Short mmCIF file of C-alpha atoms in Angstrom, two decimals:
data_model
loop_
_atom_site.label_atom_id
_atom_site.label_comp_id
_atom_site.label_asym_id
_atom_site.label_seq_id
_atom_site.Cartn_x
_atom_site.Cartn_y
_atom_site.Cartn_z
CA MET X 1233 88.20 -22.29 39.51
CA LYS X 1234 87.01 -26.04 39.10
CA GLY X 1235 84.78 -26.85 36.51
CA GLY X 1236 81.86 -27.47 38.53
CA ALA X 1237 82.03 -23.97 40.28
CA GLY X 1238 82.36 -22.40 37.14
CA ALA X 1239 79.23 -23.81 35.60
CA VAL X 1240 77.29 -23.07 38.78
CA GLY X 1241 78.97 -19.57 38.85
CA ALA X 1242 77.91 -19.09 35.12
CA VAL X 1243 74.13 -19.91 35.70
CA LEU X 1244 73.92 -17.59 38.84
CA LEU X 1245 75.75 -14.31 36.79
CA CYS X 1246 73.22 -15.17 34.22
CA ALA X 1247 70.10 -15.24 36.64
CA VAL X 1248 72.03 -11.89 38.03
CA LEU X 1249 71.63 -10.42 34.25
CA PHE X 1250 67.83 -11.63 33.60
CA GLY X 1251 67.37 -10.14 37.10
CA THR X 1252 67.87 -6.61 35.56
CA THR X 1253 65.48 -6.35 33.09
CA GLY X 1254 62.59 -5.59 35.36
CA THR X 1255 64.21 -2.64 36.62
CA THR X 1256 65.41 -1.92 32.99
CA GLN X 1257 61.93 -1.99 31.58
CA ALA X 1258 60.62 0.43 34.16
CA LEU X 1259 63.09 2.88 33.33
CA ALA X 1260 62.20 2.59 29.66
CA PRO X 1261 61.20 5.67 27.50
CA GLU X 1262 57.21 6.41 27.14
CA GLY X 1263 55.43 4.90 24.77
CA ALA X 1264 57.43 1.71 25.34
CA THR X 1265 54.77 -1.32 25.71
CA SER X 1266 55.84 -4.37 27.26
CA LEU X 1267 55.15 -6.52 24.14
CA SER X 1268 57.58 -4.27 22.19
CA ILE X 1269 60.55 -4.43 24.58
CA ALA X 1270 60.03 -8.05 24.90
CA SER X 1271 60.02 -8.49 20.93
CA ALA X 1272 63.21 -5.85 20.64
CA ARG X 1273 64.95 -7.86 23.08
CA LEU X 1274 65.23 -11.06 21.46
CA VAL X 1275 65.33 -9.63 18.11
CA VAL X 1276 68.52 -8.00 18.93
CA GLY X 1277 69.82 -10.55 21.32
CA GLY X 1278 68.99 -13.30 18.94
CA LEU X 1279 70.71 -11.72 15.83
CA ALA X 1280 73.57 -11.19 17.73
CA LEU X 1281 73.74 -14.67 19.04
CA LEU X 1282 74.09 -15.54 15.30
CA ALA X 1283 76.76 -12.96 14.44
CA VAL X 1284 79.13 -13.76 17.52
CA LEU X 1285 79.20 -17.33 16.62
CA PRO X 1286 82.69 -16.89 14.33
CA LEU X 1287 84.02 -15.14 17.45
CA LEU X 1288 83.32 -18.29 19.30
CA GLY X 1289 84.81 -20.76 16.53
CA GLY X 1290 81.58 -21.65 15.00
CA HIS X 1291 79.73 -20.38 11.98
CA PRO X 1292 75.99 -19.02 11.59
CA ARG X 1293 75.58 -21.85 9.29
CA GLU X 1294 76.08 -24.09 12.21
CA VAL X 1295 72.25 -23.52 13.36
CA LEU X 1296 70.78 -24.51 9.70
CA PRO X 1297 70.86 -28.29 10.63
CA LEU X 1298 69.10 -27.36 13.38
CA TRP X 1299 66.46 -25.64 12.25
CA ARG X 1300 65.53 -28.32 10.08
CA THR X 1301 64.95 -30.56 12.78
CA PRO X 1302 61.55 -30.72 14.45
CA SER X 1303 63.24 -30.05 17.93
CA GLY X 1304 65.35 -27.04 16.78
CA VAL X 1305 61.95 -25.54 15.47
CA ALA X 1306 60.47 -26.26 18.39
CA ALA X 1307 63.46 -24.59 20.69
CA GLY X 1308 63.14 -21.47 18.64
CA VAL X 1309 59.23 -21.30 19.00
CA PHE X 1310 59.59 -21.86 22.77
CA ALA X 1311 61.80 -19.13 23.04
CA ALA X 1312 59.77 -16.76 21.32
CA LEU X 1313 56.54 -17.95 22.99
CA TYR X 1314 58.30 -17.57 26.36
CA GLN X 1315 58.95 -14.02 25.84
CA VAL X 1316 55.61 -13.04 24.29
CA CYS X 1317 53.65 -15.36 26.97
CA PHE X 1318 55.52 -14.07 30.01
CA PHE X 1319 55.05 -10.13 29.28
CA ALA X 1320 51.37 -10.64 28.51
CA ALA X 1321 50.84 -12.55 31.47
CA VAL X 1322 52.13 -9.60 33.57
CA ALA X 1323 50.17 -7.29 31.68
CA GLN X 1324 47.15 -9.60 32.52
CA THR X 1325 47.35 -10.83 36.06
CA GLY X 1326 50.30 -8.35 37.49
CA VAL X 1327 53.89 -8.95 38.32
CA ALA X 1328 53.49 -10.72 41.33
CA VAL X 1329 51.20 -13.70 39.92
CA GLY X 1330 52.77 -13.68 36.35
CA THR X 1331 56.05 -13.98 37.98
CA LEU X 1332 55.37 -16.37 40.52
CA VAL X 1333 53.83 -18.88 38.06
CA THR X 1334 56.41 -18.56 35.32
CA ILE X 1335 59.50 -18.37 37.46
CA GLY X 1336 58.20 -20.92 39.99
CA LEU X 1337 56.70 -23.57 37.78
CA GLY X 1338 59.73 -23.68 35.37
CA PRO X 1339 62.34 -25.59 37.81
CA VAL X 1340 59.51 -27.99 38.07
CA LEU X 1341 58.38 -28.40 34.53
CA ALA X 1342 62.01 -28.60 33.68
CA GLY X 1343 62.88 -31.63 36.01
CA LEU X 1344 59.39 -33.55 35.18
CA LEU X 1345 60.75 -33.03 31.31
CA ALA X 1346 64.26 -33.93 32.07
CA LEU X 1347 62.82 -37.39 33.91
CA LEU X 1348 60.64 -38.20 31.06
CA LEU X 1349 62.79 -37.47 27.71
CA LEU X 1350 66.51 -37.62 29.46
CA GLY X 1351 66.10 -39.91 31.84
CA GLU X 1352 67.50 -37.82 34.30
CA ARG X 1353 66.66 -38.75 38.16
CA ALA X 1354 65.34 -36.79 40.86
CA THR X 1355 67.81 -36.15 44.15
CA GLY X 1356 67.11 -35.41 47.47
CA VAL X 1357 69.07 -32.29 47.02
CA TRP X 1358 67.40 -30.86 43.79
CA LEU X 1359 64.00 -31.93 45.83
CA ALA X 1360 65.09 -29.67 48.67
CA ALA X 1361 66.57 -26.99 47.43
CA THR X 1362 63.51 -26.51 44.64
CA GLY X 1363 61.21 -26.86 47.57
CA LEU X 1364 63.09 -23.99 49.60
CA CYS X 1365 63.24 -22.18 46.45
CA LEU X 1366 59.41 -22.46 45.69
CA ALA X 1367 58.69 -21.52 48.89
CA GLY X 1368 60.77 -18.41 49.33
CA LEU X 1369 59.19 -17.31 46.02
CA VAL X 1370 55.72 -17.55 47.53
CA LEU X 1371 56.71 -15.29 50.34
CA LEU X 1372 58.68 -13.13 48.35
CA VAL X 1373 55.78 -12.48 45.81
CA GLY X 1374 52.92 -12.86 48.24
CA GLY X 1375 54.32 -10.52 50.85
CA GLY X 1376 54.37 -7.54 48.78
CA GLU X 1377 52.12 -4.67 49.07
CA GLY X 1378 50.38 -4.94 45.78
CA GLY X 1379 50.22 -8.67 44.89
CA GLY X 1380 48.28 -8.60 41.64
CA GLN X 1381 44.79 -9.95 41.01
CA ILE X 1382 44.22 -13.58 40.07
CA ASP X 1383 43.12 -13.43 36.62
CA PRO X 1384 42.56 -16.89 34.75
CA LEU X 1385 43.80 -15.68 31.26
CA GLY X 1386 46.86 -14.38 32.78
CA VAL X 1387 47.39 -17.43 34.78
CA GLY X 1388 46.97 -19.79 31.77
CA LEU X 1389 49.54 -17.10 29.73
CA ALA X 1390 52.10 -17.61 32.58
CA LEU X 1391 51.72 -21.38 32.59
CA VAL X 1392 52.41 -21.55 28.77
CA SER X 1393 55.40 -19.36 29.53
CA ALA X 1394 56.68 -21.66 32.04
CA ALA X 1395 56.25 -24.59 29.85
CA ALA X 1396 58.30 -22.58 27.01
CA TYR X 1397 60.80 -22.24 29.46
CA ALA X 1398 61.21 -25.61 30.51
CA GLY X 1399 60.85 -26.96 26.92
CA TYR X 1400 63.84 -25.25 25.33
CA THR X 1401 66.20 -25.79 28.41
CA VAL X 1402 65.67 -29.13 27.92
CA ILE X 1403 65.67 -28.97 24.19
CA ALA X 1404 68.55 -27.40 24.55
CA LYS X 1405 70.35 -29.77 26.63
CA ARG X 1406 69.53 -33.10 24.46
CA GLN X 1407 71.44 -30.94 21.99
CA LEU X 1408 74.25 -30.31 24.08
CA ASP X 1409 74.43 -34.01 24.58
CA GLY X 1410 74.29 -34.82 20.99
CA GLY X 1411 77.57 -32.77 20.67
CA HIS X 1412 76.49 -29.48 19.67
CA ARG X 1413 78.23 -26.34 20.23
CA PRO X 1414 77.30 -24.73 23.04
CA ALA X 1415 76.91 -21.30 21.48
CA THR X 1416 75.25 -22.78 18.51
CA VAL X 1417 72.66 -24.27 20.49
CA MET X 1418 71.73 -20.66 22.07
CA ALA X 1419 71.73 -19.15 18.73
CA SER X 1420 69.73 -21.45 16.91
CA ALA X 1421 67.05 -21.05 19.51
CA PHE X 1422 66.96 -17.65 20.24
CA GLY X 1423 68.06 -16.50 16.41
CA LEU X 1424 65.12 -18.34 15.18
CA GLY X 1425 62.96 -17.02 17.74
CA GLY X 1426 64.04 -13.38 16.96
CA LEU X 1427 63.34 -13.94 13.86
CA VAL X 1428 59.96 -15.26 14.84
CA LEU X 1429 59.18 -12.31 16.61
CA VAL X 1430 60.12 -9.68 14.00
CA PRO X 1431 56.49 -9.36 12.70
CA VAL X 1432 55.43 -9.20 16.39
CA LEU X 1433 57.57 -5.97 16.80
CA LEU X 1434 56.36 -4.57 13.66
CA THR X 1435 52.81 -4.28 15.15
CA GLN X 1436 54.06 -2.55 18.27
CA PRO X 1437 54.89 1.18 18.50
CA THR X 1438 58.48 1.28 17.81
CA GLY X 1439 58.93 4.98 18.17
CA TRP X 1440 60.60 4.56 21.48
CA LEU X 1441 63.39 2.91 19.61
CA ALA X 1442 64.44 6.25 17.88
CA ALA X 1443 65.61 7.90 21.17
CA PRO X 1444 68.84 7.34 22.48
CA SER X 1445 67.70 5.87 25.56
CA GLY X 1446 65.55 3.46 23.68
CA VAL X 1447 68.46 2.44 21.62
CA ALA X 1448 70.44 2.10 24.78
CA LEU X 1449 67.21 0.04 26.29
CA ALA X 1450 67.19 -2.52 23.30
CA LEU X 1451 71.08 -2.85 23.28
CA TYR X 1452 71.09 -3.54 26.80
CA LEU X 1453 68.48 -5.97 27.09
CA GLY X 1454 69.49 -7.75 23.76
CA LEU X 1455 73.21 -7.76 24.00
CA VAL X 1456 73.44 -8.09 27.65
CA THR X 1457 70.57 -9.95 29.10
CA ILE X 1458 70.03 -12.30 26.03
CA THR X 1459 73.70 -12.68 24.15
CA LEU X 1460 75.65 -12.84 27.04
CA GLY X 1461 73.03 -14.55 29.55
CA TYR X 1462 72.31 -17.21 27.51
CA LEU X 1463 76.02 -17.86 26.49
CA LEU X 1464 76.34 -18.24 30.57
CA PHE X 1465 73.26 -20.18 30.60
CA VAL X 1466 74.21 -22.64 28.15
CA ARG X 1467 77.84 -22.86 29.66
CA GLY X 1468 76.49 -24.21 33.07
CA LEU X 1469 73.46 -26.16 31.33
CA SER X 1470 76.80 -28.18 29.38
CA ARG X 1471 77.94 -29.37 32.45
CA LEU X 1472 74.88 -29.49 34.70
CA PRO X 1473 71.43 -31.46 34.57
CA ALA X 1474 68.53 -29.44 33.27
CA GLY X 1475 66.50 -29.57 37.14
CA PRO X 1476 69.49 -28.15 38.98
CA VAL X 1477 70.09 -25.15 36.09
CA THR X 1478 66.22 -23.79 36.54
CA THR X 1479 66.41 -23.88 40.25
CA LEU X 1480 69.81 -21.89 40.27
CA MET X 1481 67.77 -19.29 37.93
CA LEU X 1482 65.60 -18.69 40.69
CA ALA X 1483 68.19 -16.13 41.86
CA GLU X 1484 66.57 -13.90 39.32
CA PRO X 1485 63.77 -12.54 41.33
CA VAL X 1486 66.13 -11.97 44.34
CA VAL X 1487 68.08 -9.95 42.36
CA ALA X 1488 65.20 -8.43 40.93
CA THR X 1489 63.67 -7.79 43.98
CA LEU X 1490 67.17 -5.85 45.60
CA LEU X 1491 67.11 -3.65 42.73
CA GLY X 1492 63.59 -2.83 43.22
CA VAL X 1493 64.31 -1.71 46.71
CA SER X 1494 67.69 0.11 45.88
CA VAL X 1495 66.68 1.55 42.46
CA LEU X 1496 63.18 1.94 42.21
CA ASP X 1497 62.81 2.53 46.23
CA GLU X 1498 59.90 -0.15 46.45
CA ARG X 1499 59.71 -1.63 50.08
CA LEU X 1500 60.37 -5.00 51.11
CA SER X 1501 58.06 -6.58 54.01
CA LEU X 1502 59.13 -8.72 56.32
CA LEU X 1503 57.78 -11.92 54.50
CA SER X 1504 59.44 -10.97 51.53
CA ALA X 1505 62.30 -10.92 53.45
CA VAL X 1506 61.78 -14.26 54.64
CA GLY X 1507 61.56 -15.41 51.05
CA VAL X 1508 64.75 -14.34 50.03
CA GLY X 1509 66.19 -15.92 52.45
CA LEU X 1510 64.99 -19.05 52.05
CA LEU X 1511 65.71 -18.51 48.14
CA LEU X 1512 69.24 -18.07 49.06
CA LEU X 1513 69.28 -20.88 51.22
CA GLY X 1514 67.56 -23.10 48.41
CA LEU X 1515 70.32 -21.46 45.50
CA LEU X 1516 73.29 -22.30 48.42
CA LEU X 1517 72.28 -25.95 48.63
CA GLN X 1518 71.75 -26.38 44.88
CA GLY X 1519 74.68 -24.70 44.62
CA LEU X 1520 76.97 -26.75 46.41
CA GLY X 1521 75.36 -30.02 45.34
CA SER X 1522 75.47 -29.14 41.89
CA ARG X 1523 79.31 -28.02 42.03
CA GLY X 1524 80.25 -31.70 43.33
CA THR X 1525 78.14 -33.07 40.40
CA ALA X 1526 79.74 -31.46 37.72
CA ASP X 1527 83.26 -31.67 39.21
CA ALA X 1528 82.83 -35.58 39.71
CA ALA X 1529 81.03 -35.90 36.28
CA ALA X 1530 83.68 -33.86 34.21
CA PRO X 1531 87.08 -33.69 36.21
CA ASP X 1532 88.80 -32.80 32.86
CA GLY X 1533 86.35 -30.02 31.30
CA ALA X 1534 84.46 -32.79 29.24
CA LEU X 1535 80.76 -32.60 28.88
CA PRO X 1536 79.18 -34.58 32.18
CA GLU X 1537 77.64 -37.67 30.69
CA GLU X 1538 77.18 -39.23 34.04
CA ALA X 1539 75.74 -36.02 35.33
CA THR X 1540 73.05 -36.14 32.56
CA ALA X 1541 71.65 -39.21 34.39
CA ARG X 1542 70.39 -37.58 37.32
CA ILE X 1543 69.01 -34.04 38.55
CA GLY X 1544 70.84 -32.54 41.30
CA ALA X 1545 73.84 -33.90 43.64
#
């Protein structure tokens, strides 16, 4: 498998894992709150990322220099902020609106930050793919039967969540371009984010974690969707510009929707089905463009220095 195809595949597989979180939470034990699940997810996943560093040729102490920098601290705070604000937004304004604002604006904000901070250039492929994905996301979310009440506080929380997601993505890209090990970059951000959320977890109902199903839930969300998920994410981010990576991550709501239909017996309206189609078309466009970009920029497996100068193919 060529490097570009591998990078695209890694990001898409990460999105698939992320797309399972909603269905997993819907099957959570009684008494589990959204905030307690989000906190447990990041605490388990972040600490696991630190623990597996030796297996990946690194050491947990490698994160300490990053934690001593403003950008390293910001990445950890952004990782925690994304979790807390997203789940709070969903609780406040509903899944539809919270998801649309957070996941829809993430690629746009990441692209703008990459333009301003990393010197990347917007290209036609990225603009077209992101436009298709955003249009598809609007139809996917708006085509449901129970679209969520618009709540100003909830929308504000979703905006903060989207900004935090874009923030740690761009910081991670800069750290990778600075020569830091990919696993160390993720362990730094999410390990620190997990430590930040330990006090939050302790303020939430944690009785559900004593049940076998609760333990299984926390381990799956932490080890699979955070630890494995973000190792795949950073694999793609080390070879692709930040903008296309976040656009490819829009595969997440497609997976979440398909799981909702197949596992939770949710209905998919015609508009939602059209939205899924547009999302898949946008992902295909971005995937083909990104594969070419990464292959051209780093044919021998090196970090794509040239690719960091543009968003898309």
